[in-house]
Coordinates of C-alpha atoms in Angstrom, one line a residue:
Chain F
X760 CA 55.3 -16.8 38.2
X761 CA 54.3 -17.9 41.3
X762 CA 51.3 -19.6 40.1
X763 CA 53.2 -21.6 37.6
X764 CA 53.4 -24.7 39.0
X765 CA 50.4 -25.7 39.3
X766 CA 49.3 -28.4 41.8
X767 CA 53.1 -29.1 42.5
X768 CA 53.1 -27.0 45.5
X769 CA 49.5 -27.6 47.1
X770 CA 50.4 -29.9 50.1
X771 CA 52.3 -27.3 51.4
X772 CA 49.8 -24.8 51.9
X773 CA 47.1 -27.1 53.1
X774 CA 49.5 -28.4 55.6
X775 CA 50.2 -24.7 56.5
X776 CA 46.4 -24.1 56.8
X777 CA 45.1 -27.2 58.9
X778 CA 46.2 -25.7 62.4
X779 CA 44.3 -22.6 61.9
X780 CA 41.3 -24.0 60.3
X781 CA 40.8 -27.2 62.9
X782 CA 41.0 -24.1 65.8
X783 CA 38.5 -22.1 64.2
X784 CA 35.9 -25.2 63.4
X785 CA 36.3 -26.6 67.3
X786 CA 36.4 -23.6 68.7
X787 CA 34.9 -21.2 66.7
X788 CA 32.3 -22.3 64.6
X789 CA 31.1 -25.1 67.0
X790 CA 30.6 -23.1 70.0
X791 CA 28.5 -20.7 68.1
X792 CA 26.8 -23.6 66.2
X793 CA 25.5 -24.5 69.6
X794 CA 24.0 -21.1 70.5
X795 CA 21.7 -21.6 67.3
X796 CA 20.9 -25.0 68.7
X797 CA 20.6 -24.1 72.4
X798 CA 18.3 -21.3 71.4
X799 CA 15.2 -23.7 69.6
X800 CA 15.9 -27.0 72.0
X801 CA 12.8 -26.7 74.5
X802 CA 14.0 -25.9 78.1
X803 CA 11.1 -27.3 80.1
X804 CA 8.9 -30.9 79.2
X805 CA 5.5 -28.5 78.4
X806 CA 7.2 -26.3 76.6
X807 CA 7.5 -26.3 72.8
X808 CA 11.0 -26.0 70.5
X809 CA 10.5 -22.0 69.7
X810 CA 9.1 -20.7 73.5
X811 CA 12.4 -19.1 74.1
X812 CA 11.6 -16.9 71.4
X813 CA 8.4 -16.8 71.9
X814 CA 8.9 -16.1 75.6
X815 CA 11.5 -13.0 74.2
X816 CA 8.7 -11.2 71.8
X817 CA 5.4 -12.0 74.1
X818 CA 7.5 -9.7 77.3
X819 CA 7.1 -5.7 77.2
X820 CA 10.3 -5.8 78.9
X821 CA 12.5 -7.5 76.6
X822 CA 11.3 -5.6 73.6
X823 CA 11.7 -2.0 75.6
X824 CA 15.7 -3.4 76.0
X825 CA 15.9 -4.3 72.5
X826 CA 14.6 -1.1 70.9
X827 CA 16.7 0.9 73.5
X828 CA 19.5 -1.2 72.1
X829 CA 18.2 -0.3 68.0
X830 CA 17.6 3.4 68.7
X831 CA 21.0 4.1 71.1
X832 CA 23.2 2.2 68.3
X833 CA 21.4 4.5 65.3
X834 CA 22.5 7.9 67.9
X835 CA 25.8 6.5 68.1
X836 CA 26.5 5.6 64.3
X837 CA 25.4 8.5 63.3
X838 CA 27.6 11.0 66.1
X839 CA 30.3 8.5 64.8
X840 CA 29.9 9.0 61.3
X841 CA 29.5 12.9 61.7
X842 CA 32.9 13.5 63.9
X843 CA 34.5 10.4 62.0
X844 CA 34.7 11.8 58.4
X845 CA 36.3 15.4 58.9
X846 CA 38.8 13.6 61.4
X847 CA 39.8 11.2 58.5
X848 CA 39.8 13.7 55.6
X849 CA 42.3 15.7 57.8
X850 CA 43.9 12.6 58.3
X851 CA 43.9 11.5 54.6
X852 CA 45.1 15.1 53.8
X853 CA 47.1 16.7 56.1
X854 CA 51.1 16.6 56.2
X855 CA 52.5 13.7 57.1
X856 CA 53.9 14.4 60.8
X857 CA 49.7 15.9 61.6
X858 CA 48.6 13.0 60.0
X859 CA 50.8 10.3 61.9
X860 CA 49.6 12.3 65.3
X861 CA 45.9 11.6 64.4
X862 CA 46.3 8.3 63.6
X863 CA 48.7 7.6 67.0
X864 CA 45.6 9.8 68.5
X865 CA 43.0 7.5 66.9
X866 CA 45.0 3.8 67.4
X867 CA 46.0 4.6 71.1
X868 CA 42.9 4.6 72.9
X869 CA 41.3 2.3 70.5
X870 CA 44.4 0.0 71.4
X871 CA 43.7 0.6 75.1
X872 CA 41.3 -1.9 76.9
X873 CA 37.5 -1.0 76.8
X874 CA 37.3 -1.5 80.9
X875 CA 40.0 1.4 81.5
X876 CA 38.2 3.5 79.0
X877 CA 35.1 3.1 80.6
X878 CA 36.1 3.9 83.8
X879 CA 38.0 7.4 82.7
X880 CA 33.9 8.4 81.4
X881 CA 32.5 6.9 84.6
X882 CA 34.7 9.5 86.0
X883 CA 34.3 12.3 83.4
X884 CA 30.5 11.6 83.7
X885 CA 29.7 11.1 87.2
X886 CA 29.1 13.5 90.3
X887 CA 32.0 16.1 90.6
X888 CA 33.7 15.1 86.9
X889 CA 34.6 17.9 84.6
X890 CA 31.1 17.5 82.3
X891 CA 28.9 18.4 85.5
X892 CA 31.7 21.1 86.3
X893 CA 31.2 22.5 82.7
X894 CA 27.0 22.6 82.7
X895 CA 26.8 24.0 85.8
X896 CA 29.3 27.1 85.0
X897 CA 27.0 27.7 81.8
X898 CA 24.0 27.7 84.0
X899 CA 23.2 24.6 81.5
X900 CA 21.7 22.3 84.8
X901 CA 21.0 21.9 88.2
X902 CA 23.4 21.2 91.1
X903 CA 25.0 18.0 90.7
X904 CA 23.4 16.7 87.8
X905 CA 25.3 13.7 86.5
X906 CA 25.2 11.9 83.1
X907 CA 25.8 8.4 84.5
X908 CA 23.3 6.4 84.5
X909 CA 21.6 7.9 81.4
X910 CA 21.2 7.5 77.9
X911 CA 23.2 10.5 76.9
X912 CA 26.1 9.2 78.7
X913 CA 26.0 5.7 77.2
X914 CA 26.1 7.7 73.6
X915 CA 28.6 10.0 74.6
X916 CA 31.1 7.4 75.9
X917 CA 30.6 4.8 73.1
X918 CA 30.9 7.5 70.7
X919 CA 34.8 7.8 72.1
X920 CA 35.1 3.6 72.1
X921 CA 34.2 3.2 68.3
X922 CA 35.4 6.6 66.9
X923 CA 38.4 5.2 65.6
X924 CA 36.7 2.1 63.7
X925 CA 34.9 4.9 61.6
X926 CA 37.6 6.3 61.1
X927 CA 40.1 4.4 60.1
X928 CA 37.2 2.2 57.4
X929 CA 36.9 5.6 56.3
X930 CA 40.4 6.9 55.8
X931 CA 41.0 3.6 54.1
X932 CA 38.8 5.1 51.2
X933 CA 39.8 8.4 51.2
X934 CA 43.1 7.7 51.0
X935 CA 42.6 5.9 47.8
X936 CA 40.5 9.2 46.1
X937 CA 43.1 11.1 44.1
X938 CA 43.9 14.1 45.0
X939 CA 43.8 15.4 41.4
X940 CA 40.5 15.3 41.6
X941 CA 39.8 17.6 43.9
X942 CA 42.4 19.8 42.3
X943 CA 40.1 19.3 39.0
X944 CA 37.5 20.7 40.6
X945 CA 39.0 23.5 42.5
X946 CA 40.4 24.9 39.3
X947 CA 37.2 24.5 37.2
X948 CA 35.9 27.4 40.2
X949 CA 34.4 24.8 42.8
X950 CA 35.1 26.3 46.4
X951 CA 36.3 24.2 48.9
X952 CA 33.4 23.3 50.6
X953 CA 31.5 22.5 47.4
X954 CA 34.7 20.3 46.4
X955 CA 33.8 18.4 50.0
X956 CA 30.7 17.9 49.2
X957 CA 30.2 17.1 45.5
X958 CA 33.5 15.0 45.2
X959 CA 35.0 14.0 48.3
X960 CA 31.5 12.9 50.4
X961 CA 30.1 11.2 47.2
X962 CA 33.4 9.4 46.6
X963 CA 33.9 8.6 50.4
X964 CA 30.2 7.2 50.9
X965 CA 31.7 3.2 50.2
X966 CA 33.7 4.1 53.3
X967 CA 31.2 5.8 55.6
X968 CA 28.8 3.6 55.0
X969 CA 30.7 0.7 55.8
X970 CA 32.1 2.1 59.0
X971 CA 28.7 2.8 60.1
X972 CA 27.6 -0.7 59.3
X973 CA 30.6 -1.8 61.6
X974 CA 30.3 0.5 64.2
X975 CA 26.0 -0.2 64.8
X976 CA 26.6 -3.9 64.9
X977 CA 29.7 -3.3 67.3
X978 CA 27.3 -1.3 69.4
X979 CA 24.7 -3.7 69.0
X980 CA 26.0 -6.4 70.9
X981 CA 28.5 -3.7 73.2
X982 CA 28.1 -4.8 77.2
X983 CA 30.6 -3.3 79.2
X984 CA 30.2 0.2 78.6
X985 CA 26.4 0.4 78.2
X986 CA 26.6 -1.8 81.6
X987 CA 28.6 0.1 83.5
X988 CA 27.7 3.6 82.2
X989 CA 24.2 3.1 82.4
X990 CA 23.8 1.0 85.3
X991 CA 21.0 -1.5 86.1
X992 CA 18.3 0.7 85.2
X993 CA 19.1 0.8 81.7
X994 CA 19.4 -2.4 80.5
X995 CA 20.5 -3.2 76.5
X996 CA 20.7 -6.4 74.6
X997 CA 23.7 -7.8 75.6
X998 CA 23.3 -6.5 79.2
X999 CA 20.2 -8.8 79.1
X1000 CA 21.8 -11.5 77.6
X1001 CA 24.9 -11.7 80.4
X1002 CA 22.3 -11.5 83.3
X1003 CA 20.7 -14.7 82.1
X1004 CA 23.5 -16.8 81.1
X1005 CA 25.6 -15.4 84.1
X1006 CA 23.1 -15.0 87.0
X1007 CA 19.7 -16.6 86.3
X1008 CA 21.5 -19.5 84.5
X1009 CA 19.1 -19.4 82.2
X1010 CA 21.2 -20.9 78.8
X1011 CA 18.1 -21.1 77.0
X1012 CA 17.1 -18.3 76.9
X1013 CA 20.1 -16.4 77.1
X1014 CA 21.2 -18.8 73.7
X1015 CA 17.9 -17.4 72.0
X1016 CA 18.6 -13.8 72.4
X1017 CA 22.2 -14.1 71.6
X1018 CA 20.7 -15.8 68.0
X1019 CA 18.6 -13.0 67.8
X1020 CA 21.4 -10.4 67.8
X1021 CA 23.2 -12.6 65.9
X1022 CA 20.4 -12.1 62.7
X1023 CA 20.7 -8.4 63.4
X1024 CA 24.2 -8.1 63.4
X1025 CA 25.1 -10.9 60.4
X1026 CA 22.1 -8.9 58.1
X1027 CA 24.8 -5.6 59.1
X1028 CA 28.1 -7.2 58.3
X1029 CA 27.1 -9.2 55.1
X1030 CA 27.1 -5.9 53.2
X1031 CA 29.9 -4.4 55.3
X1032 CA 31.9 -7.4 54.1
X1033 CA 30.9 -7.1 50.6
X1034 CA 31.7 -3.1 50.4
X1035 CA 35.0 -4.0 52.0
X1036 CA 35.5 -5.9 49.7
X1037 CA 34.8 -4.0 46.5
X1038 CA 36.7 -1.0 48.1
X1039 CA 40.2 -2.8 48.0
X1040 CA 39.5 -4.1 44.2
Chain Y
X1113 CA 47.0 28.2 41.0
X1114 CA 43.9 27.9 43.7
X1115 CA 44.8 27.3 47.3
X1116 CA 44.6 24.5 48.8
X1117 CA 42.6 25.1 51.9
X1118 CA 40.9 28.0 52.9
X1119 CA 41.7 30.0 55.9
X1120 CA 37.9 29.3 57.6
X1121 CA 38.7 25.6 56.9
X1122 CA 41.8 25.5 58.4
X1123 CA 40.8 27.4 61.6
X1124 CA 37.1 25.8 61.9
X1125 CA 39.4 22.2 60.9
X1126 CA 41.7 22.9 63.2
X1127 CA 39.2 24.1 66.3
X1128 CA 37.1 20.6 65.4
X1129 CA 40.4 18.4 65.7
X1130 CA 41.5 19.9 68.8
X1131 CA 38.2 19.3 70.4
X1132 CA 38.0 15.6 68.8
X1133 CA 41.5 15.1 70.2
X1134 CA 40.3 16.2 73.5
X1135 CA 37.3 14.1 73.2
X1136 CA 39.4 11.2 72.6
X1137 CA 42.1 11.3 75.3
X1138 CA 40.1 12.6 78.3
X1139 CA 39.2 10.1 79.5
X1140 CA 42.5 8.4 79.7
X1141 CA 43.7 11.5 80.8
X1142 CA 41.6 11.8 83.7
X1143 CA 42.1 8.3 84.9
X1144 CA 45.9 9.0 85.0
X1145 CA 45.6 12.2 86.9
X1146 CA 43.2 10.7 89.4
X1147 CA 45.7 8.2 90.0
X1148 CA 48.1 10.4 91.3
X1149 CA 45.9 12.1 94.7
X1150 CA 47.4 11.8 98.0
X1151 CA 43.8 11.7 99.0
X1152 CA 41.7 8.8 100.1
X1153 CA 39.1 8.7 97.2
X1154 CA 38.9 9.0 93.6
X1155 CA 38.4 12.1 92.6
X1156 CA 39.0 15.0 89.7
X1157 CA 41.4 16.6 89.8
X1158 CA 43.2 15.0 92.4
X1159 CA 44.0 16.2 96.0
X1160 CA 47.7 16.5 95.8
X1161 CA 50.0 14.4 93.6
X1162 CA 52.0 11.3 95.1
X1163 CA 52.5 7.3 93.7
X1164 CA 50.9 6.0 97.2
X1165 CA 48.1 4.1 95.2
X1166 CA 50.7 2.6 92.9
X1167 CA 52.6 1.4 96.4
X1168 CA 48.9 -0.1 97.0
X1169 CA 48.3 -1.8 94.5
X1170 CA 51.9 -3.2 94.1
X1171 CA 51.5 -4.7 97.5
X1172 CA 48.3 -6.1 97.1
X1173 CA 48.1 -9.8 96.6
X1174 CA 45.1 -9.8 94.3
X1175 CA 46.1 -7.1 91.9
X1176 CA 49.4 -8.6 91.7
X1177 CA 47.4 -12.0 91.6
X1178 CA 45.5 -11.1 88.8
X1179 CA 48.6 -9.0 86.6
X1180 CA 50.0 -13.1 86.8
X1181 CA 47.1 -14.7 85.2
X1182 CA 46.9 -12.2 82.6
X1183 CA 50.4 -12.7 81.9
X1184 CA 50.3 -16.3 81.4
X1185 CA 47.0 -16.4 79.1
X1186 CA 48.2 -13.4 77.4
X1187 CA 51.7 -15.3 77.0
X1188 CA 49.9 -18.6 75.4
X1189 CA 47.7 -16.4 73.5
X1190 CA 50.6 -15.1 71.8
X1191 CA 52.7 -18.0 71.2
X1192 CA 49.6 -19.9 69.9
X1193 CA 47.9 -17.2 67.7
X1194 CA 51.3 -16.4 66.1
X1195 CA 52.4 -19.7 65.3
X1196 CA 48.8 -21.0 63.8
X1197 CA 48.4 -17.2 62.5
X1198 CA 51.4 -17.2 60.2
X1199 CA 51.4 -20.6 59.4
X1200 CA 47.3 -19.6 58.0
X1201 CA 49.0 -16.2 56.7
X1202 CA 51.8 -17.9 54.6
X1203 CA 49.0 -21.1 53.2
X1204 CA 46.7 -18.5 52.1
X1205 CA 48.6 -15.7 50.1
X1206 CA 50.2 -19.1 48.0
X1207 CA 46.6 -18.9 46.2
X1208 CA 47.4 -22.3 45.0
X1209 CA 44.3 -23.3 47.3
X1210 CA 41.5 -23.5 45.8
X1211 CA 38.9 -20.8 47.5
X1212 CA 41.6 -18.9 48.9
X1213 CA 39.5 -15.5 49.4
X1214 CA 37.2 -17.8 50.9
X1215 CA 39.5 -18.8 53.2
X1216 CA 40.7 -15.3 54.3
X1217 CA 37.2 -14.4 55.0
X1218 CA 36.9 -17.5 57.6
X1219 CA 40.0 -16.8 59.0
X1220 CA 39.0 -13.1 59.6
X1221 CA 35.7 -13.8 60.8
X1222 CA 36.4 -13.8 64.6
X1223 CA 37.1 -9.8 63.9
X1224 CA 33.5 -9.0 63.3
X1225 CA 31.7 -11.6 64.9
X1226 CA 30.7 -9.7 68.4
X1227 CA 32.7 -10.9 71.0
X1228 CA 29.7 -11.6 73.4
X1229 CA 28.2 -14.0 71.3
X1230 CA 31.4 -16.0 70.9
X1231 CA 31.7 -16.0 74.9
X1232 CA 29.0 -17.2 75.9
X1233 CA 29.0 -20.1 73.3
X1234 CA 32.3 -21.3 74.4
X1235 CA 30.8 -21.2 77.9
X1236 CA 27.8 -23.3 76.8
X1237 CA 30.6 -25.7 75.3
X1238 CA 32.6 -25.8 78.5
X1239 CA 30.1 -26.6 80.9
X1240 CA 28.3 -28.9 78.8
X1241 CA 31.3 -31.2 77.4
X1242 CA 34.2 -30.1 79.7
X1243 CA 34.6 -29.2 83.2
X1244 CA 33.6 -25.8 83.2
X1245 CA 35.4 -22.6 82.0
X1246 CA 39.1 -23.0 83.0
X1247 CA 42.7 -20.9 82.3
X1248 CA 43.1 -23.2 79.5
X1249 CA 39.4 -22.2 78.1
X1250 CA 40.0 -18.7 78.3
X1251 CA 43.1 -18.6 76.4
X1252 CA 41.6 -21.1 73.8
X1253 CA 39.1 -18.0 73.3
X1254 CA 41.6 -15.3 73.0
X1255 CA 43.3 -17.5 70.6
X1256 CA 40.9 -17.3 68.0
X1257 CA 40.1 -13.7 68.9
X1258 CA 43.3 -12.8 68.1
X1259 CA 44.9 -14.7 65.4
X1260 CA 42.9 -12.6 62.7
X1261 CA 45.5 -9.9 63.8
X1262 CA 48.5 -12.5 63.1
X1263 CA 46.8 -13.5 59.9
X1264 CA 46.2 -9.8 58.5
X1265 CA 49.5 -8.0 59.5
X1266 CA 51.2 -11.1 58.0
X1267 CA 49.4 -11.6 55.0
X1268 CA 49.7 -7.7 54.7
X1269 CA 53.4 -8.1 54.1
X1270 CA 53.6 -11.0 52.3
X1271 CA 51.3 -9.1 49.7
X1272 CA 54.2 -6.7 49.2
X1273 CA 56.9 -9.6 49.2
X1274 CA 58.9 -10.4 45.7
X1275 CA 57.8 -13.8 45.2
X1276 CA 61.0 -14.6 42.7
X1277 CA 63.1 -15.1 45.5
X1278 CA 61.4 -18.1 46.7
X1279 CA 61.2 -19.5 43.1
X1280 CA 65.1 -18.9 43.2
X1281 CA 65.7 -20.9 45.8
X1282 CA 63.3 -23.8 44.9
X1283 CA 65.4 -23.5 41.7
X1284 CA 68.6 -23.8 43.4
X1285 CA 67.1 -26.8 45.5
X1286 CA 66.1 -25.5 48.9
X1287 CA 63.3 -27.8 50.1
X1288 CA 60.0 -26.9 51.8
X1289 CA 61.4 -26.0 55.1
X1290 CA 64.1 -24.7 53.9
X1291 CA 62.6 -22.3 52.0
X1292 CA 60.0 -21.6 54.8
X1293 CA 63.1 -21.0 57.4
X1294 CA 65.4 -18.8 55.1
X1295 CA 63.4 -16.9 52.9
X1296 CA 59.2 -16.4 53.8
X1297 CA 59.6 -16.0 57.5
X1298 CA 62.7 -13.6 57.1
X1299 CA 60.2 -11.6 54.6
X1300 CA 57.3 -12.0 56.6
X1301 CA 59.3 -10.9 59.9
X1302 CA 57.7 -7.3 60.5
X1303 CA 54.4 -8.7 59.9
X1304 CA 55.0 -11.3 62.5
X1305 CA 56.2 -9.1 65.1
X1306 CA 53.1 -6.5 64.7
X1307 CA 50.7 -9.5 64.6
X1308 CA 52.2 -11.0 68.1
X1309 CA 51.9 -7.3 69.6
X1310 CA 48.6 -7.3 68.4
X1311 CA 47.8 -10.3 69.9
X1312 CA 49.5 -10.0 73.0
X1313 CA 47.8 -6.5 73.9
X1314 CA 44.3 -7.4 72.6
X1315 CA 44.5 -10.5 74.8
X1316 CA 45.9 -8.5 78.0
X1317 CA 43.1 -5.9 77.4
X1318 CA 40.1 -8.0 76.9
X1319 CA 37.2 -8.4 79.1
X1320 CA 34.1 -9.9 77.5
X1321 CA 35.2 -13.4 77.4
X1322 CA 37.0 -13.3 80.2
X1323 CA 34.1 -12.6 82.1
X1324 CA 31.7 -15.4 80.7
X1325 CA 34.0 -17.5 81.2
X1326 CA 34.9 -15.9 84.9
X1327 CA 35.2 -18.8 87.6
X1328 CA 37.2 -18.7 90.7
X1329 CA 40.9 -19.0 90.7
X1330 CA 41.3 -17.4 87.2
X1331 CA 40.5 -13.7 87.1
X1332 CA 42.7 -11.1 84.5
X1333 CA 43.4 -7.6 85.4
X1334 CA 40.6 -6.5 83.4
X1335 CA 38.1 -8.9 84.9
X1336 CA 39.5 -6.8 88.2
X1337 CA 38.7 -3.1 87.6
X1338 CA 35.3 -4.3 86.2
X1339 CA 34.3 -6.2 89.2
X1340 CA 35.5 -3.3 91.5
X1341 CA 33.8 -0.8 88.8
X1342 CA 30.5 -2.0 89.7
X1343 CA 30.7 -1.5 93.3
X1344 CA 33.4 1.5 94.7
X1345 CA 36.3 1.8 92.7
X1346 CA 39.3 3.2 94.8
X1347 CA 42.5 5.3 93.4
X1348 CA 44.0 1.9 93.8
X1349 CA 41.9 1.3 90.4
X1350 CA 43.2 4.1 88.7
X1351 CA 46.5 3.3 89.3
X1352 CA 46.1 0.1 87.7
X1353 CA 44.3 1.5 84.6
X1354 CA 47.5 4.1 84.7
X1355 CA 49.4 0.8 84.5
X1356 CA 47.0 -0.7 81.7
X1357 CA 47.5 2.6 79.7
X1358 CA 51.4 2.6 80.0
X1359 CA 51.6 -0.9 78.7
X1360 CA 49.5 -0.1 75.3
X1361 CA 51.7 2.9 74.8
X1362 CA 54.4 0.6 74.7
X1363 CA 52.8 -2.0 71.9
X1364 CA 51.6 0.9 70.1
X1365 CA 55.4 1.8 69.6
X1366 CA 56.3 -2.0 69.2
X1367 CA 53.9 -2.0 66.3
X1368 CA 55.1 0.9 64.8
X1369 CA 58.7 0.3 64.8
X1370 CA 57.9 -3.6 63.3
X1371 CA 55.6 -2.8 60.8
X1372 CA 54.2 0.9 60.8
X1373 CA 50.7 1.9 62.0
X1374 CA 49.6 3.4 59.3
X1375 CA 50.2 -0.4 57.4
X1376 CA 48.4 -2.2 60.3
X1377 CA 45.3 0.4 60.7
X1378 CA 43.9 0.6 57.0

């Protein structure tokens, strides 16, 4: 039993631990600790502890950027969700060698870094790319008509960036449903499609819903693709919050947004955490 | 005996992945074929195929500049975030400690917490009680970005490890390090190897940090493309990016042959 021992063995692991533990106190914890306290110090003599915020919720413009931010992450959880959970039922499903290529399809351009996919939509996208190519042959829009710079494009392209986290929190459930079930079913006269939907979706909900907790705070607080794909004009959270730590130098107020994603992003992952957890029980 | 699938699923299944699959890999695709025009600009498809850009950019001081400095951060990430990683990996799945779920969580945390928020606090720190964001900073950040990785693809197969081999060898009177040397690390071997691919590549790929913490004299490769995104990006971009693309290939494969992808993605 390894157990057995009791405390015999407990210096060990605690020695093992320290390293990893002192680097994410000093250089974790701490540097996010002093966002929180950043955000409520006052920045100017008149001012009081909470302007920052108060500055943040008394602008038109700052609320505009963060209900841009709400309402493009919902479009792009749900578009996730939708393509995410026939891809990983096929996945969870199909023979082994398809479902190895759909997960190598999947990992690959997850693994692949989020400036390079960016760019292949900025090209896709823009003036010339295939997409314009495509609406125009379908009589679908004007000449040169371009998706960069717009809010469709932003979904579109961050749809393809966080694809595979749905997918992959969701296949982690679906490979655990047994497939006898679905075999129970079929036999006792359910069709296919019925079996999807009155015992595979029901069973797989733990896993969708956690993927889409993931993937809305992900987008949430996403900055290069929004930024680059939709340009100054169309400015989200975190775009907002680089431009003031970045270029106006503005800390303070930069430290009081960032603690204001933070809330909206710790309120998603809390319960992602905790489904997590009870799906690998 | 009913069967299994139906034909409408399997052709309206098989017509959704195909277009997913596209979905997924144009735009890599399209940054690969753009890099090989013979023309001047960066266009789809390309004008004519030939590797000039790739000549271009491997005779261009900054771009070669650049490939160095993410080679040495992403080189100390690794070391660092395997060494602290399994050390973590092997402490935790004793579950001797006291709160060791607890622990896992912490040590995970870095995974979920959004990346932007973690820059610009270590930023904050930097100016404030250093001298400003440095090489040394900036692989200090990708350290704890990436040593969840080390800690989950280790722990991952220690899970699966017989624990009755170690107890046979403290039995037989193999100390501490002994037992650490010839029996857990050999075990936890294919979990080490994925975790420092994953470390390595996640460190060579990422951007965020990189660029709060951006100050002259240290720029990566992908702190590159995205400054020369946001003006007028040449082929010579998408040759890197090509570049970029190759090299993730190649850890994908790495992590497959140590430790299986299907292991290290669910």
């Amino acid at each position: 039993m390894p157990g057995a021992q009791g405390g015999q063995g407990l210096v060990e692991p605690i020695v093992l631990v320290t390293p990893g533990i002192a680097l994410l106190f000093g250089a974790f914890l701490f540097p996010v600790g002093q966002i929180l306290v950043l955000s409520v110090v006052p920045s100017g003599e008149e001012l009081g502890a909470w302007s920052n915020f108060a500055r943040f919720f008394a602008d038109d413009y700052y609320i505009r950027v963060a209900w841009r931010t709400f309402r493009l992450s919902l479009l792009i959880t749900a578009a996730t969700a939708l393509i995410g959970f026939p891809l990983a039922y096929a996945m969870a499903r199909a023979p082994r060698w398809l479902a190895f290529l759909l997960l190598l399809l999947t990992v690959l351009p997850l693994m692949t870094s989020v400036v390079v996919r960016t760019f292949g939509w900025m090209m896709v996208l823009g003036r010339g790319g295939p997409v314009t190519d495509l609406l125009m042959l379908f009589g679908l829009s004007a000449r040169n008509a371009v998706l960069l710079q717009t809010e469709t494009g932003i979904v579109v392209a961050m749809v393809q960036v966080l694809l595979p986290f749905m997918v992959l929190t969701t296949l982690g459930v679906i490979a655990g449903i047994h497939p006898h079930l679905e075999e129970a079913a079929r036999t006792m006269g359910a069709g296919f499609y019925k079996t999807l939907r009155h015992v595979v979706l029901p069973l797989s909900l733990p896993g969708l819903v956690s993927g889409s907790l993931l993937v809305f705070a992900i987008s949430m607080s996403s900055f290069i693709t929004p930024n680059l794909i939709g340009g100054v004009r169309l400015p989200v959270m975190a775009s907002a919050i680089y431009q003031q730590a970045i270029h106006t130098l503005d800390w303070g107020f930069a430290a009081a947004q960032s603690t204001l994603l933070l809330i909206a992003v710790l309120g998603l992952l809390v319960p992602y955490l905790a489904l997590m957890r009870r799906a690998r029980v | 005996m009913v069967g299994r699938f139906p034909p409408s699923a399997l052709v309206l299944g098989g017509l959704a992945l195909g277009l997913i699959l596209v979905f997924m890999l144009l735009p890599l695709g399209v940054v690969v074929a753009a890099s090989l025009t013979a023309g001047q600009f960066l266009t789809f498809p390309p004008q004519g195929l030939s590797l000039r850009w790739y000549g271009d950019v491997l005779a261009s001081e900054a771009y070669l500049a650049a490939a160095w400095t993410s080679l040495k951060v992403a080189t100390l990430v690794t070391i660092a975030a395997t060494v602290i990683g399994t050390a973590a990996a092997i402490g935790i799945s004793r579950r001797r400690l006291p709160g060791s779920a607890l622990l896992a969580g912490l040590f995970l945390s870095p995974l979920v917490l959004p990346s932007i928020i973690f820059g610009i606090g270590l930023l904050i720190v930097f100016s404030i009680w250093g001298n400003g964001p440095s090489l040394l900073a900036l692989a200090l950040g990708h350290t704890v970005l990436t040593m969840p990785y080390v800690v989950r693809t280790v722990a991952a197969v220690l899970a699966d490890a017989d624990p009755a081999i170690e107890e046979a060898a403290r039995t037989m009177g193999a100390g501490p390090v002994a037992r650490l040397r010839f029996v857990v690390l050999p075990q936890a071997k294919g979990g080490i190897l994925a975790g420092a691919f994953f470390a390595f590549n996640v460190s060579f790929d990422e951007a965020v940090i990189a660029l709060f913490l951006r100050t002259p004299g240290v720029e990566t490769l992908p702190m590159r493309i995205y400054g020369q995104l946001e003006f007028s990006p040449t082929p010579a971009v998408a040759a890197v990016s090509t570049l970029m693309i190759l090299m993730t290939i190649i850890v994908v494969v790495a992590i497959e042959r140590s430790l299986g992808l299907r292991k290290v993605a669910t």
